[in-house]
């Protein structure tokens, strides 16, 4: 935890008031990590994915970017429907449906990204494992 920084530094500049290294990570890294996981889950998962890709010089598959863009569009459409439903009450049900679709899409996308990172890290760990050997008696 001594090297922990909020969103691994990948989200600096996106939100001007929050910069990694200045969020109390050095004094209370566990608390900051917990807040990051609960409050900024999308940024946390994306930053971890970007860090692994940078560390191992991996390129995203063209479908990765398409899925992420599709998720972003669905999130935006859900937000727009919710805002419109404030002024046009008939859109309330549509906003609820869009919100449900957006949440399912988000959860699926985040699950896939987390699984990709997990598989990649496990494969990299296997490359450094030393097989157990049994010594024979002579």
JSON list of C-alpha atoms in Angstrom, two decimals:
[
{"chain": "A", "resi": 1, "resn": "UNK", "atom": "CA", "xyz": [0.00, 0.00, 0.00]},
{"chain": "A", "resi": 2, "resn": "UNK", "atom": "CA", "xyz": [3.02, 2.30, 0.22]},
{"chain": "A", "resi": 3, "resn": "UNK", "atom": "CA", "xyz": [2.89, 2.95, -3.54]},
{"chain": "A", "resi": 4, "resn": "UNK", "atom": "CA", "xyz": [-0.88, 3.50, -3.71]},
{"chain": "A", "resi": 5, "resn": "UNK", "atom": "CA", "xyz": [-2.16, 6.60, -5.51]},
{"chain": "A", "resi": 6, "resn": "UNK", "atom": "CA", "xyz": [-5.75, 7.42, -6.35]},
{"chain": "A", "resi": 7, "resn": "UNK", "atom": "CA", "xyz": [-6.74, 5.87, -9.71]},
{"chain": "A", "resi": 8, "resn": "UNK", "atom": "CA", "xyz": [-3.04, 5.12, -10.22]},
{"chain": "A", "resi": 9, "resn": "UNK", "atom": "CA", "xyz": [-2.58, 8.69, -11.44]},
{"chain": "A", "resi": 10, "resn": "UNK", "atom": "CA", "xyz": [-4.41, 8.03, -14.70]},
{"chain": "A", "resi": 11, "resn": "UNK", "atom": "CA", "xyz": [-7.33, 10.34, -13.96]},
{"chain": "A", "resi": 12, "resn": "UNK", "atom": "CA", "xyz": [-5.28, 13.45, -13.12]},
{"chain": "A", "resi": 13, "resn": "UNK", "atom": "CA", "xyz": [-6.51, 16.48, -15.00]},
{"chain": "A", "resi": 14, "resn": "UNK", "atom": "CA", "xyz": [-9.97, 15.06, -15.62]},
{"chain": "A", "resi": 15, "resn": "UNK", "atom": "CA", "xyz": [-11.32, 16.37, -12.32]},
{"chain": "A", "resi": 16, "resn": "UNK", "atom": "CA", "xyz": [-9.40, 19.54, -11.41]},
{"chain": "A", "resi": 17, "resn": "UNK", "atom": "CA", "xyz": [-10.08, 19.38, -7.67]},
{"chain": "A", "resi": 18, "resn": "UNK", "atom": "CA", "xyz": [-8.84, 15.79, -7.23]},
{"chain": "A", "resi": 19, "resn": "UNK", "atom": "CA", "xyz": [-5.27, 14.86, -8.06]},
{"chain": "A", "resi": 20, "resn": "UNK", "atom": "CA", "xyz": [-3.55, 11.63, -7.16]},
{"chain": "A", "resi": 21, "resn": "UNK", "atom": "CA", "xyz": [-1.06, 11.97, -4.34]},
{"chain": "A", "resi": 22, "resn": "UNK", "atom": "CA", "xyz": [-3.04, 14.83, -2.80]},
{"chain": "A", "resi": 23, "resn": "UNK", "atom": "CA", "xyz": [-6.06, 12.85, -1.62]},
{"chain": "A", "resi": 24, "resn": "UNK", "atom": "CA", "xyz": [-4.53, 11.61, 1.63]},
{"chain": "A", "resi": 25, "resn": "UNK", "atom": "CA", "xyz": [-3.15, 8.38, 0.17]},
{"chain": "A", "resi": 26, "resn": "UNK", "atom": "CA", "xyz": [0.08, 8.59, 2.18]},
{"chain": "A", "resi": 27, "resn": "UNK", "atom": "CA", "xyz": [-1.62, 9.10, 5.55]},
{"chain": "A", "resi": 28, "resn": "UNK", "atom": "CA", "xyz": [-4.58, 6.76, 5.07]},
{"chain": "A", "resi": 29, "resn": "UNK", "atom": "CA", "xyz": [-4.19, 4.58, 1.96]},
{"chain": "A", "resi": 30, "resn": "UNK", "atom": "CA", "xyz": [-6.77, 1.96, 3.01]},
{"chain": "A", "resi": 31, "resn": "UNK", "atom": "CA", "xyz": [-9.47, 4.58, 3.49]},
{"chain": "A", "resi": 32, "resn": "UNK", "atom": "CA", "xyz": [-8.65, 6.23, 0.15]},
{"chain": "A", "resi": 33, "resn": "UNK", "atom": "CA", "xyz": [-8.69, 2.87, -1.64]},
{"chain": "A", "resi": 34, "resn": "UNK", "atom": "CA", "xyz": [-12.08, 2.05, -0.11]},
{"chain": "A", "resi": 35, "resn": "UNK", "atom": "CA", "xyz": [-13.49, 5.44, -1.17]},
{"chain": "A", "resi": 36, "resn": "UNK", "atom": "CA", "xyz": [-12.05, 5.00, -4.68]},
{"chain": "A", "resi": 37, "resn": "UNK", "atom": "CA", "xyz": [-13.60, 1.55, -5.05]},
{"chain": "A", "resi": 38, "resn": "UNK", "atom": "CA", "xyz": [-17.04, 2.68, -3.89]},
{"chain": "A", "resi": 39, "resn": "UNK", "atom": "CA", "xyz": [-17.26, 6.26, -5.18]},
{"chain": "A", "resi": 40, "resn": "UNK", "atom": "CA", "xyz": [-15.17, 6.12, -8.36]},
{"chain": "A", "resi": 41, "resn": "UNK", "atom": "CA", "xyz": [-15.50, 2.48, -9.42]},
{"chain": "A", "resi": 42, "resn": "UNK", "atom": "CA", "xyz": [-15.50, 3.17, -13.15]},
{"chain": "A", "resi": 43, "resn": "UNK", "atom": "CA", "xyz": [-12.37, 5.31, -12.93]},
{"chain": "A", "resi": 44, "resn": "UNK", "atom": "CA", "xyz": [-10.66, 2.78, -10.66]},
{"chain": "A", "resi": 45, "resn": "UNK", "atom": "CA", "xyz": [-11.30, -0.17, -12.98]},
{"chain": "A", "resi": 46, "resn": "UNK", "atom": "CA", "xyz": [-10.35, 1.82, -16.08]},
{"chain": "A", "resi": 47, "resn": "UNK", "atom": "CA", "xyz": [-7.15, 3.09, -14.44]},
{"chain": "A", "resi": 48, "resn": "UNK", "atom": "CA", "xyz": [-6.14, -0.42, -13.40]},
{"chain": "A", "resi": 49, "resn": "UNK", "atom": "CA", "xyz": [-6.76, -1.68, -16.92]},
{"chain": "A", "resi": 50, "resn": "UNK", "atom": "CA", "xyz": [-4.72, 1.17, -18.42]},
{"chain": "A", "resi": 51, "resn": "UNK", "atom": "CA", "xyz": [-1.89, 0.57, -15.95]},
{"chain": "A", "resi": 52, "resn": "UNK", "atom": "CA", "xyz": [-1.68, -3.14, -16.82]},
{"chain": "A", "resi": 53, "resn": "UNK", "atom": "CA", "xyz": [-1.80, -2.35, -20.54]},
{"chain": "A", "resi": 54, "resn": "UNK", "atom": "CA", "xyz": [0.97, 0.25, -20.17]},
{"chain": "A", "resi": 55, "resn": "UNK", "atom": "CA", "xyz": [3.12, -1.97, -17.96]},
{"chain": "A", "resi": 56, "resn": "UNK", "atom": "CA", "xyz": [3.04, -4.89, -20.40]},
{"chain": "A", "resi": 57, "resn": "UNK", "atom": "CA", "xyz": [2.80, -2.77, -23.57]},
{"chain": "A", "resi": 58, "resn": "UNK", "atom": "CA", "xyz": [-0.55, -4.24, -24.56]},
{"chain": "A", "resi": 59, "resn": "UNK", "atom": "CA", "xyz": [-2.88, -2.74, -27.14]},
{"chain": "A", "resi": 60, "resn": "UNK", "atom": "CA", "xyz": [-6.64, -2.82, -26.70]},
{"chain": "A", "resi": 61, "resn": "UNK", "atom": "CA", "xyz": [-8.63, -5.00, -29.04]},
{"chain": "A", "resi": 62, "resn": "UNK", "atom": "CA", "xyz": [-10.82, -2.99, -31.42]},
{"chain": "A", "resi": 63, "resn": "UNK", "atom": "CA", "xyz": [-13.85, -4.57, -29.75]},
{"chain": "A", "resi": 64, "resn": "UNK", "atom": "CA", "xyz": [-12.69, -3.38, -26.32]},
{"chain": "A", "resi": 65, "resn": "UNK", "atom": "CA", "xyz": [-12.97, 0.23, -27.41]},
{"chain": "A", "resi": 66, "resn": "UNK", "atom": "CA", "xyz": [-16.29, -0.40, -29.14]},
{"chain": "A", "resi": 67, "resn": "UNK", "atom": "CA", "xyz": [-17.78, -1.96, -26.02]},
{"chain": "A", "resi": 68, "resn": "UNK", "atom": "CA", "xyz": [-16.53, 0.90, -23.85]},
{"chain": "A", "resi": 69, "resn": "UNK", "atom": "CA", "xyz": [-17.91, 3.49, -26.29]},
{"chain": "A", "resi": 70, "resn": "UNK", "atom": "CA", "xyz": [-21.25, 1.68, -26.43]},
{"chain": "A", "resi": 71, "resn": "UNK", "atom": "CA", "xyz": [-21.39, 1.67, -22.63]},
{"chain": "A", "resi": 72, "resn": "UNK", "atom": "CA", "xyz": [-20.60, 5.39, -22.56]},
{"chain": "A", "resi": 73, "resn": "UNK", "atom": "CA", "xyz": [-23.35, 6.14, -25.10]},
{"chain": "A", "resi": 74, "resn": "UNK", "atom": "CA", "xyz": [-25.90, 4.13, -23.11]},
{"chain": "A", "resi": 75, "resn": "UNK", "atom": "CA", "xyz": [-24.89, 5.97, -19.92]},
{"chain": "A", "resi": 76, "resn": "UNK", "atom": "CA", "xyz": [-25.32, 9.31, -21.69]},
{"chain": "A", "resi": 77, "resn": "UNK", "atom": "CA", "xyz": [-28.70, 8.30, -23.14]},
{"chain": "A", "resi": 78, "resn": "UNK", "atom": "CA", "xyz": [-29.85, 7.23, -19.67]},
{"chain": "A", "resi": 79, "resn": "UNK", "atom": "CA", "xyz": [-28.75, 10.55, -18.21]},
{"chain": "A", "resi": 80, "resn": "UNK", "atom": "CA", "xyz": [-30.54, 12.51, -20.94]},
{"chain": "A", "resi": 81, "resn": "UNK", "atom": "CA", "xyz": [-33.75, 10.48, -20.44]},
{"chain": "A", "resi": 82, "resn": "UNK", "atom": "CA", "xyz": [-33.60, 11.09, -16.70]},
{"chain": "A", "resi": 83, "resn": "UNK", "atom": "CA", "xyz": [-33.16, 14.83, -17.23]},
{"chain": "A", "resi": 84, "resn": "UNK", "atom": "CA", "xyz": [-35.97, 14.98, -19.77]},
{"chain": "A", "resi": 85, "resn": "UNK", "atom": "CA", "xyz": [-38.28, 13.06, -17.44]},
{"chain": "A", "resi": 86, "resn": "UNK", "atom": "CA", "xyz": [-38.04, 15.96, -15.00]},
{"chain": "A", "resi": 87, "resn": "UNK", "atom": "CA", "xyz": [-39.77, 18.23, -17.52]},
{"chain": "A", "resi": 88, "resn": "UNK", "atom": "CA", "xyz": [-41.83, 15.61, -19.38]},
{"chain": "A", "resi": 89, "resn": "UNK", "atom": "CA", "xyz": [-43.45, 13.30, -16.84]},
{"chain": "A", "resi": 90, "resn": "UNK", "atom": "CA", "xyz": [-44.46, 10.78, -19.53]},
{"chain": "A", "resi": 91, "resn": "UNK", "atom": "CA", "xyz": [-40.78, 9.90, -19.96]},
{"chain": "A", "resi": 92, "resn": "UNK", "atom": "CA", "xyz": [-40.50, 8.63, -16.38]},
{"chain": "A", "resi": 93, "resn": "UNK", "atom": "CA", "xyz": [-40.96, 4.98, -17.32]},
{"chain": "A", "resi": 94, "resn": "UNK", "atom": "CA", "xyz": [-38.53, 5.30, -20.24]},
{"chain": "A", "resi": 95, "resn": "UNK", "atom": "CA", "xyz": [-35.98, 6.89, -17.91]},
{"chain": "A", "resi": 96, "resn": "UNK", "atom": "CA", "xyz": [-36.37, 3.98, -15.47]},
{"chain": "A", "resi": 97, "resn": "UNK", "atom": "CA", "xyz": [-35.91, 1.42, -18.26]},
{"chain": "A", "resi": 98, "resn": "UNK", "atom": "CA", "xyz": [-32.88, 3.26, -19.64]},
{"chain": "A", "resi": 99, "resn": "UNK", "atom": "CA", "xyz": [-31.39, 3.45, -16.16]},
{"chain": "A", "resi": 100, "resn": "UNK", "atom": "CA", "xyz": [-31.81, -0.31, -15.75]},
{"chain": "A", "resi": 101, "resn": "UNK", "atom": "CA", "xyz": [-30.21, -0.97, -19.14]},
{"chain": "A", "resi": 102, "resn": "UNK", "atom": "CA", "xyz": [-27.38, 1.44, -18.33]},
{"chain": "A", "resi": 103, "resn": "UNK", "atom": "CA", "xyz": [-26.69, -0.24, -14.99]},
{"chain": "A", "resi": 104, "resn": "UNK", "atom": "CA", "xyz": [-26.64, -3.72, -16.56]},
{"chain": "A", "resi": 105, "resn": "UNK", "atom": "CA", "xyz": [-24.35, -2.54, -19.35]},
{"chain": "A", "resi": 106, "resn": "UNK", "atom": "CA", "xyz": [-22.03, -0.83, -16.87]},
{"chain": "A", "resi": 107, "resn": "UNK", "atom": "CA", "xyz": [-21.83, -3.88, -14.60]},
{"chain": "A", "resi": 108, "resn": "UNK", "atom": "CA", "xyz": [-21.15, -6.17, -17.56]},
{"chain": "A", "resi": 109, "resn": "UNK", "atom": "CA", "xyz": [-18.48, -3.89, -19.02]},
{"chain": "A", "resi": 110, "resn": "UNK", "atom": "CA", "xyz": [-16.75, -3.45, -15.65]},
{"chain": "A", "resi": 111, "resn": "UNK", "atom": "CA", "xyz": [-16.88, -7.20, -15.06]},
{"chain": "A", "resi": 112, "resn": "UNK", "atom": "CA", "xyz": [-15.24, -7.87, -18.42]},
{"chain": "A", "resi": 113, "resn": "UNK", "atom": "CA", "xyz": [-12.54, -5.28, -17.79]},
{"chain": "A", "resi": 114, "resn": "UNK", "atom": "CA", "xyz": [-11.81, -6.69, -14.34]},
{"chain": "A", "resi": 115, "resn": "UNK", "atom": "CA", "xyz": [-11.68, -10.24, -15.72]},
{"chain": "A", "resi": 116, "resn": "UNK", "atom": "CA", "xyz": [-9.25, -9.14, -18.47]},
{"chain": "A", "resi": 117, "resn": "UNK", "atom": "CA", "xyz": [-6.93, -7.59, -15.89]},
{"chain": "A", "resi": 118, "resn": "UNK", "atom": "CA", "xyz": [-7.17, -10.65, -13.64]},
{"chain": "A", "resi": 119, "resn": "UNK", "atom": "CA", "xyz": [-6.37, -13.08, -16.46]},
{"chain": "A", "resi": 120, "resn": "UNK", "atom": "CA", "xyz": [-3.47, -10.95, -17.69]},
{"chain": "A", "resi": 121, "resn": "UNK", "atom": "CA", "xyz": [-1.91, -10.65, -14.23]},
{"chain": "A", "resi": 122, "resn": "UNK", "atom": "CA", "xyz": [-2.30, -14.38, -13.54]},
{"chain": "A", "resi": 123, "resn": "UNK", "atom": "CA", "xyz": [-0.67, -15.26, -16.87]},
{"chain": "A", "resi": 124, "resn": "UNK", "atom": "CA", "xyz": [2.23, -12.91, -16.10]},
{"chain": "A", "resi": 125, "resn": "UNK", "atom": "CA", "xyz": [2.63, -14.46, -12.63]},
{"chain": "A", "resi": 126, "resn": "UNK", "atom": "CA", "xyz": [2.76, -17.97, -14.14]},
{"chain": "A", "resi": 127, "resn": "UNK", "atom": "CA", "xyz": [5.73, -16.93, -16.27]},
{"chain": "A", "resi": 128, "resn": "UNK", "atom": "CA", "xyz": [7.74, -16.22, -13.10]},
{"chain": "A", "resi": 129, "resn": "UNK", "atom": "CA", "xyz": [6.69, -19.27, -11.08]},
{"chain": "A", "resi": 130, "resn": "UNK", "atom": "CA", "xyz": [9.33, -21.86, -10.33]},
{"chain": "A", "resi": 131, "resn": "UNK", "atom": "CA", "xyz": [7.94, -25.40, -10.52]},
{"chain": "A", "resi": 132, "resn": "UNK", "atom": "CA", "xyz": [8.19, -27.51, -7.38]},
{"chain": "A", "resi": 133, "resn": "UNK", "atom": "CA", "xyz": [10.74, -30.28, -7.67]},
{"chain": "A", "resi": 134, "resn": "UNK", "atom": "CA", "xyz": [11.20, -33.37, -5.55]},
{"chain": "A", "resi": 135, "resn": "UNK", "atom": "CA", "xyz": [14.70, -34.52, -4.85]},
{"chain": "A", "resi": 136, "resn": "UNK", "atom": "CA", "xyz": [15.39, -38.21, -5.32]},
{"chain": "A", "resi": 137, "resn": "UNK", "atom": "CA", "xyz": [17.60, -40.12, -2.91]},
{"chain": "A", "resi": 138, "resn": "UNK", "atom": "CA", "xyz": [20.71, -41.54, -4.37]}
]
